[in-house]
Amino acid sequence: QLENPDARIALEEKSHLPLLSEYADGLVGLQTGDDPMFLSVFWEYKEINKNIWEYLQATPDIFKEHAGQSWLVRWEKGKGLLLSLSTARPTQGLKALGKSGIAIHRMGQLFPYYYSKERFHQNVATIIPHNSIHLLAIWCFCSSPKYNELVRQIDQKLNVTNATLVKVPFDLEHWTKIADEKYPNGLPKPYSNDPTQWIFHGHPCGSVIWDEEKKWTVSASSRIDETVLQVAVARLLGYHWPAESDPEMELSEEAREWVTKCDELQKFIDEDGIVCIPAVRGELKSDDRLENLLSAAFKDEWSNSKKAQLLASAGHAGKTMETWLRDKFFIQHCKLFKHRPFIWQIWDGLNDGFSALVNYHKLDAKLLETLIYLYLGDWISFQKHNIDNGVDGAREKLMAAEQLKKKLELILEGEAPYDIFVRWKPIEKQPIGWNPDLNDGVRLNIRPFMSVTDVGKKGAGVLRDKPNIKWGKDRGKDVESAPWYHLFKGDRINDHHLSLAEKKIAMGNKETRECSEN
């Protein structure tokens, strides 16, 4: 028993095979000490600023081979706060960076998935072969039921350590033969039809799958799953995926072909990132614009039948594209994108009233003014005209729209309690008015839109639905150098408000200090 790995008591007869650790390292990922501050999902940004963010692979939401590739870490070229915090362990897993390997979900079910060669989270373990020629054999071993069985013989804990994952007997010759049969052309290059992965090709209906006969990836028939409409709306509002702007990203040839085909859809992009569901300012109806984009994506396959299939996949069978956009899109958008929505639906609370989809990445003060005074203003003028002409319901729509206008003006001004508060920034760096820093994340920047008086769902403010977002106390304690350490006694409080006067005084004091120092 003393000769077992870590001298663990085992009821099974000891194997005479070498341990996997002779062929590979089991490594654990980095620990930030403050995930809400240092981690983000990639779709919170129009483009990823590599001076601030780097890709980070985390645990999979669903058990697929190319999973966990949704996240970013605030690395700041290795010169930021993360590397100086005593509560963080940022260098864990650095040995794996840039190398081929296998990621292991080690909580509960031991699930292997492809390691992206990027930084990875502490809840993930990677198995990195000493020699790359053994990768296929190790992958086949780790993805077999036998591997899970062998690990659980020596460790039954819910959370298996990274070291334990390579302390199991490994028959290299046997698994090499398996690998030669299963992957005669090698492991496929990265591909995904999941829009929550940064390797997603970005095409609304594009599909790449593994072909068991060819033992390689191929382009498949057009997708009609529930994500198709979500991707199409995102493209209409001007979003594109990281794979589209990174020619060096490792992708399968088929995925790269779909990236190229996305260029054909550029002409359908809305210029300012605002698409109103009721037609205003002479623009086409939102559902017509979306269908034009889908028609170009599906090409000869597009038909009313195809549209019906897509609506059915989105849980809206037998209804129209317009009602899906108005009533279902934002709810499903929040769910798909981990309640960090990047397309916001702002409305006045009436089912037939004003409602607009807005690209959050473009929503600066100027665009918010455009939404208030041009789009919403045009709708208000139209309702006044309808009142003069005796149109039923116009007065109710006018009142709802004018109330929405007042709420949006409160957000634009940004007086407490409709302000943005970022707990890791000192008061002189807090946003004044609606002037968000996208690097602070959707969770903090969306608060003013959810803080104004509700027009519909409780707690949603002027949004069509309420994302599952909370601004209470984050886990852990801040270090003493944190800006709000003494006020919050070390607690990581997000739900705090600052008046415009407080911010302006602090900013003025900072400018005075800088002038005196110069």
mmCIF file of N, CA, C and O in Angstrom, residues 394-452:
data_model
loop_
_atom_site.group_PDB
_atom_site.id
_atom_site.type_symbol
_atom_site.label_atom_id
_atom_site.label_comp_id
_atom_site.label_asym_id
_atom_site.label_seq_id
_atom_site.Cartn_x
_atom_site.Cartn_y
_atom_site.Cartn_z
ATOM 1 N N ALA A 394 -53.459 56.372 -28.757
ATOM 2 C CA ALA A 394 -52.307 57.251 -28.968
ATOM 3 C C ALA A 394 -51.946 58.028 -27.709
ATOM 4 O O ALA A 394 -50.763 58.238 -27.409
ATOM 5 N N ARG A 395 -52.962 58.442 -26.937
ATOM 6 C CA ARG A 395 -52.669 59.222 -25.724
ATOM 7 C C ARG A 395 -51.918 58.372 -24.694
ATOM 8 O O ARG A 395 -50.983 58.841 -24.040
ATOM 9 N N GLU A 396 -52.316 57.123 -24.557
ATOM 10 C CA GLU A 396 -51.633 56.215 -23.623
ATOM 11 C C GLU A 396 -50.180 55.993 -24.061
ATOM 12 O O GLU A 396 -49.259 55.997 -23.234
ATOM 13 N N LYS A 397 -49.969 55.826 -25.364
ATOM 14 C CA LYS A 397 -48.609 55.629 -25.881
ATOM 15 C C LYS A 397 -47.761 56.878 -25.673
ATOM 16 O O LYS A 397 -46.571 56.794 -25.365
ATOM 17 N N LEU A 398 -48.368 58.036 -25.839
ATOM 18 C CA LEU A 398 -47.639 59.282 -25.631
ATOM 19 C C LEU A 398 -47.196 59.420 -24.184
ATOM 20 O O LEU A 398 -46.037 59.765 -23.904
ATOM 21 N N MET A 399 -48.096 59.140 -23.249
ATOM 22 C CA MET A 399 -47.762 59.251 -21.823
ATOM 23 C C MET A 399 -46.641 58.287 -21.452
ATOM 24 O O MET A 399 -45.701 58.656 -20.740
ATOM 25 N N ALA A 400 -46.718 57.044 -21.950
ATOM 26 C CA ALA A 400 -45.684 56.042 -21.645
ATOM 27 C C ALA A 400 -44.342 56.466 -22.226
ATOM 28 O O ALA A 400 -43.291 56.327 -21.581
ATOM 29 N N ALA A 401 -44.361 57.000 -23.451
ATOM 30 C CA ALA A 401 -43.117 57.419 -24.104
ATOM 31 C C ALA A 401 -42.494 58.613 -23.386
ATOM 32 O O ALA A 401 -41.266 58.684 -23.223
ATOM 33 N N GLU A 402 -43.305 59.551 -22.953
ATOM 34 C CA GLU A 402 -42.768 60.721 -22.244
ATOM 35 C C GLU A 402 -42.196 60.341 -20.892
ATOM 36 O O GLU A 402 -41.197 60.910 -20.442
ATOM 37 N N GLN A 403 -42.819 59.361 -20.223
ATOM 38 C CA GLN A 403 -42.265 58.861 -18.964
ATOM 39 C C GLN A 403 -40.922 58.169 -19.203
ATOM 40 O O GLN A 403 -39.978 58.330 -18.421
ATOM 41 N N LEU A 404 -40.843 57.401 -20.294
ATOM 42 C CA LEU A 404 -39.573 56.747 -20.639
ATOM 43 C C LEU A 404 -38.495 57.792 -20.912
ATOM 44 O O LEU A 404 -37.346 57.646 -20.478
ATOM 45 N N LYS A 405 -38.861 58.848 -21.608
ATOM 46 C CA LYS A 405 -37.904 59.911 -21.908
ATOM 47 C C LYS A 405 -37.320 60.499 -20.626
ATOM 48 O O LYS A 405 -36.102 60.708 -20.517
ATOM 49 N N LYS A 406 -38.159 60.751 -19.635
ATOM 50 C CA LYS A 406 -37.694 61.309 -18.357
ATOM 51 C C LYS A 406 -36.732 60.353 -17.662
ATOM 52 O O LYS A 406 -35.717 60.777 -17.089
ATOM 53 N N LYS A 407 -37.044 59.069 -17.713
ATOM 54 C CA LYS A 407 -36.175 58.075 -17.064
ATOM 55 C C LYS A 407 -34.812 58.007 -17.755
ATOM 56 O O LYS A 407 -33.769 57.925 -17.084
ATOM 57 N N LEU A 408 -34.807 58.032 -19.073
ATOM 58 C CA LEU A 408 -33.543 57.979 -19.804
ATOM 59 C C LEU A 408 -32.720 59.248 -19.570
ATOM 60 O O LEU A 408 -31.482 59.201 -19.540
ATOM 61 N N GLU A 409 -33.378 60.370 -19.404
ATOM 62 C CA GLU A 409 -32.666 61.614 -19.094
ATOM 63 C C GLU A 409 -32.021 61.551 -17.717
ATOM 64 O O GLU A 409 -30.924 62.094 -17.514
ATOM 65 N N LEU A 410 -32.668 60.879 -16.771
ATOM 66 C CA LEU A 410 -32.069 60.681 -15.446
ATOM 67 C C LEU A 410 -30.786 59.853 -15.558
ATOM 68 O O LEU A 410 -29.782 60.136 -14.896
ATOM 69 N N ILE A 411 -30.829 58.815 -16.395
ATOM 70 C CA ILE A 411 -29.649 57.971 -16.605
ATOM 71 C C ILE A 411 -28.540 58.765 -17.281
ATOM 72 O O ILE A 411 -27.368 58.652 -16.922
ATOM 73 N N LEU A 412 -28.913 59.568 -18.265
ATOM 74 C CA LEU A 412 -27.932 60.383 -18.980
ATOM 75 C C LEU A 412 -27.217 61.336 -18.026
ATOM 76 O O LEU A 412 -25.993 61.502 -18.087
ATOM 77 N N GLU A 413 -27.979 61.944 -17.110
ATOM 78 C CA GLU A 413 -27.382 62.858 -16.139
ATOM 79 C C GLU A 413 -26.531 62.100 -15.125
ATOM 80 O O GLU A 413 -25.449 62.539 -14.754
ATOM 81 N N GLY A 414 -27.019 60.946 -14.639
ATOM 82 C CA GLY A 414 -26.247 60.089 -13.748
ATOM 83 C C GLY A 414 -26.188 60.525 -12.306
ATOM 84 O O GLY A 414 -25.273 60.132 -11.568
ATOM 85 N N GLU A 415 -27.170 61.297 -11.870
ATOM 86 C CA GLU A 415 -27.221 61.663 -10.455
ATOM 87 C C GLU A 415 -27.652 60.441 -9.646
ATOM 88 O O GLU A 415 -28.467 59.626 -10.101
ATOM 89 N N ALA A 416 -27.089 60.305 -8.427
ATOM 90 C CA ALA A 416 -27.494 59.188 -7.571
ATOM 91 C C ALA A 416 -29.007 59.245 -7.347
ATOM 92 O O ALA A 416 -29.558 60.337 -7.181
ATOM 93 N N PRO A 417 -29.710 58.127 -7.367
ATOM 94 C CA PRO A 417 -29.226 56.746 -7.421
ATOM 95 C C PRO A 417 -29.175 56.145 -8.827
ATOM 96 O O PRO A 417 -29.302 54.929 -8.976
ATOM 97 N N TYR A 418 -29.010 56.961 -9.852
ATOM 98 C CA TYR A 418 -28.958 56.463 -11.224
ATOM 99 C C TYR A 418 -27.532 56.548 -11.766
ATOM 100 O O TYR A 418 -27.318 56.806 -12.947
ATOM 101 N N ASP A 419 -26.579 56.324 -10.892
ATOM 102 C CA ASP A 419 -25.165 56.443 -11.230
ATOM 103 C C ASP A 419 -24.539 55.066 -11.410
ATOM 104 O O ASP A 419 -25.137 54.040 -11.077
ATOM 105 N N ILE A 420 -23.333 55.070 -11.934
ATOM 106 C CA ILE A 420 -22.514 53.852 -12.028
ATOM 107 C C ILE A 420 -21.492 53.904 -10.899
ATOM 108 O O ILE A 420 -20.834 54.932 -10.692
ATOM 109 N N PHE A 421 -21.365 52.789 -10.160
ATOM 110 C CA PHE A 421 -20.349 52.715 -9.101
ATOM 111 C C PHE A 421 -19.471 51.500 -9.345
ATOM 112 O O PHE A 421 -19.965 50.389 -9.533
ATOM 113 N N VAL A 422 -18.157 51.722 -9.334
ATOM 114 C CA VAL A 422 -17.182 50.656 -9.563
ATOM 115 C C VAL A 422 -16.316 50.542 -8.317
ATOM 116 O O VAL A 422 -15.531 51.449 -8.018
ATOM 117 N N ARG A 423 -16.455 49.457 -7.583
ATOM 118 C CA ARG A 423 -15.834 49.363 -6.258
ATOM 119 C C ARG A 423 -14.314 49.327 -6.283
ATOM 120 O O ARG A 423 -13.680 49.607 -5.266
ATOM 121 N N TRP A 424 -13.719 48.995 -7.417
ATOM 122 C CA TRP A 424 -12.250 48.943 -7.451
ATOM 123 C C TRP A 424 -11.638 50.235 -7.981
ATOM 124 O O TRP A 424 -10.444 50.301 -8.232
ATOM 125 N N LYS A 425 -12.459 51.256 -8.172
ATOM 126 C CA LYS A 425 -11.938 52.547 -8.627
ATOM 127 C C LYS A 425 -12.120 53.610 -7.547
ATOM 128 O O LYS A 425 -13.177 53.662 -6.906
ATOM 129 N N PRO A 426 -11.132 54.478 -7.350
ATOM 130 C CA PRO A 426 -11.303 55.587 -6.397
ATOM 131 C C PRO A 426 -12.352 56.567 -6.910
ATOM 132 O O PRO A 426 -12.693 56.559 -8.097
ATOM 133 N N ILE A 427 -12.836 57.425 -6.034
ATOM 134 C CA ILE A 427 -13.947 58.310 -6.382
ATOM 135 C C ILE A 427 -13.624 59.215 -7.569
ATOM 136 O O ILE A 427 -14.487 59.496 -8.397
ATOM 137 N N GLU A 428 -12.374 59.666 -7.694
ATOM 138 C CA GLU A 428 -12.045 60.581 -8.790
ATOM 139 C C GLU A 428 -12.023 59.889 -10.150
ATOM 140 O O GLU A 428 -11.948 60.550 -11.185
ATOM 141 N N LYS A 429 -12.100 58.543 -10.167
ATOM 142 C CA LYS A 429 -12.136 57.813 -11.430
ATOM 143 C C LYS A 429 -13.506 57.209 -11.713
ATOM 144 O O LYS A 429 -13.681 56.482 -12.704
ATOM 145 N N GLN A 430 -14.491 57.516 -10.875
ATOM 146 C CA GLN A 430 -15.845 57.020 -11.103
ATOM 147 C C GLN A 430 -16.473 57.776 -12.279
ATOM 148 O O GLN A 430 -16.228 58.968 -12.466
ATOM 149 N N PRO A 431 -17.305 57.098 -13.094
ATOM 150 C CA PRO A 431 -17.955 57.780 -14.227
ATOM 151 C C PRO A 431 -18.868 58.911 -13.753
ATOM 152 O O PRO A 431 -19.554 58.777 -12.736
ATOM 153 N N ILE A 432 -18.851 60.012 -14.479
ATOM 154 C CA ILE A 432 -19.754 61.133 -14.213
ATOM 155 C C ILE A 432 -20.814 61.149 -15.310
ATOM 156 O O ILE A 432 -20.499 61.309 -16.485
ATOM 157 N N GLY A 433 -22.082 60.966 -14.914
ATOM 158 C CA GLY A 433 -23.140 60.831 -15.898
ATOM 159 C C GLY A 433 -23.022 59.509 -16.634
ATOM 160 O O GLY A 433 -22.290 58.604 -16.208
ATOM 161 N N TRP A 434 -23.756 59.391 -17.738
ATOM 162 C CA TRP A 434 -23.669 58.154 -18.516
ATOM 163 C C TRP A 434 -22.411 58.208 -19.374
ATOM 164 O O TRP A 434 -22.418 58.643 -20.517
ATOM 165 N N ASN A 435 -21.328 57.756 -18.778
ATOM 166 C CA ASN A 435 -20.033 57.728 -19.457
ATOM 167 C C ASN A 435 -19.323 56.443 -19.057
ATOM 168 O O ASN A 435 -18.284 56.462 -18.388
ATOM 169 N N PRO A 436 -19.892 55.289 -19.420
ATOM 170 C CA PRO A 436 -19.382 54.012 -18.908
ATOM 171 C C PRO A 436 -18.034 53.620 -19.494
ATOM 172 O O PRO A 436 -17.743 53.906 -20.658
ATOM 173 N N ASP A 437 -17.225 52.957 -18.678
ATOM 174 C CA ASP A 437 -16.010 52.294 -19.138
ATOM 175 C C ASP A 437 -16.385 50.834 -19.350
ATOM 176 O O ASP A 437 -16.705 50.121 -18.390
ATOM 177 N N LEU A 438 -16.371 50.373 -20.600
ATOM 178 C CA LEU A 438 -16.806 49.001 -20.883
ATOM 179 C C LEU A 438 -15.974 47.973 -20.147
ATOM 180 O O LEU A 438 -16.445 46.857 -19.872
ATOM 181 N N ASN A 439 -14.733 48.318 -19.794
ATOM 182 C CA ASN A 439 -13.871 47.371 -19.086
ATOM 183 C C ASN A 439 -14.342 47.100 -17.663
ATOM 184 O O ASN A 439 -13.844 46.181 -17.007
ATOM 185 N N ASP A 440 -15.304 47.888 -17.176
ATOM 186 C CA ASP A 440 -15.874 47.629 -15.856
ATOM 187 C C ASP A 440 -16.948 46.546 -15.900
ATOM 188 O O ASP A 440 -17.368 46.056 -14.857
ATOM 189 N N GLY A 441 -17.402 46.196 -17.097
ATOM 190 C CA GLY A 441 -18.327 45.079 -17.250
ATOM 191 C C GLY A 441 -19.792 45.480 -17.263
ATOM 192 O O GLY A 441 -20.190 46.522 -16.737
ATOM 193 N N VAL A 442 -20.598 44.612 -17.866
ATOM 194 C CA VAL A 442 -22.036 44.853 -17.987
ATOM 195 C C VAL A 442 -22.705 44.918 -16.619
ATOM 196 O O VAL A 442 -23.578 45.753 -16.385
ATOM 197 N N ARG A 443 -22.281 44.066 -15.700
ATOM 198 C CA ARG A 443 -22.966 43.998 -14.404
ATOM 199 C C ARG A 443 -23.040 45.354 -13.730
ATOM 200 O O ARG A 443 -24.083 45.740 -13.189
ATOM 201 N N LEU A 444 -21.945 46.107 -13.748
ATOM 202 C CA LEU A 444 -21.929 47.405 -13.084
ATOM 203 C C LEU A 444 -22.543 48.493 -13.961
ATOM 204 O O LEU A 444 -23.254 49.374 -13.470
ATOM 205 N N ASN A 445 -22.295 48.448 -15.247
ATOM 206 C CA ASN A 445 -22.759 49.525 -16.129
ATOM 207 C C ASN A 445 -24.256 49.489 -16.400
ATOM 208 O O ASN A 445 -24.857 50.520 -16.725
ATOM 209 N N ILE A 446 -24.874 48.345 -16.244
ATOM 210 C CA ILE A 446 -26.299 48.234 -16.541
ATOM 211 C C ILE A 446 -27.161 48.751 -15.393
ATOM 212 O O ILE A 446 -28.366 48.982 -15.561
ATOM 213 N N ARG A 447 -26.572 48.980 -14.227
ATOM 214 C CA ARG A 447 -27.360 49.304 -13.030
ATOM 215 C C ARG A 447 -28.305 50.493 -13.205
ATOM 216 O O ARG A 447 -29.471 50.395 -12.803
ATOM 217 N N PRO A 448 -27.887 51.631 -13.795
ATOM 218 C CA PRO A 448 -28.826 52.749 -13.916
ATOM 219 C C PRO A 448 -30.096 52.396 -14.687
ATOM 220 O O PRO A 448 -31.186 52.870 -14.348
ATOM 221 N N PHE A 449 -29.980 51.560 -15.710
ATOM 222 C CA PHE A 449 -31.141 51.195 -16.516
ATOM 223 C C PHE A 449 -32.102 50.293 -15.740
ATOM 224 O O PHE A 449 -33.288 50.227 -16.061
ATOM 225 N N MET A 450 -31.584 49.615 -14.717
ATOM 226 C CA MET A 450 -32.422 48.756 -13.889
ATOM 227 C C MET A 450 -32.841 49.455 -12.594
ATOM 228 O O MET A 450 -33.720 48.952 -11.880
ATOM 229 N N SER A 451 -32.223 50.598 -12.300
ATOM 230 C CA SER A 451 -32.507 51.302 -11.046
ATOM 231 C C SER A 451 -33.655 52.290 -11.157
ATOM 232 O O SER A 451 -34.297 52.614 -10.155
ATOM 233 N N VAL A 452 -33.914 52.806 -12.354
ATOM 234 C CA VAL A 452 -35.032 53.739 -12.522
ATOM 235 C C VAL A 452 -36.343 53.002 -12.289
ATOM 236 O O VAL A 452 -36.391 51.766 -12.316
#
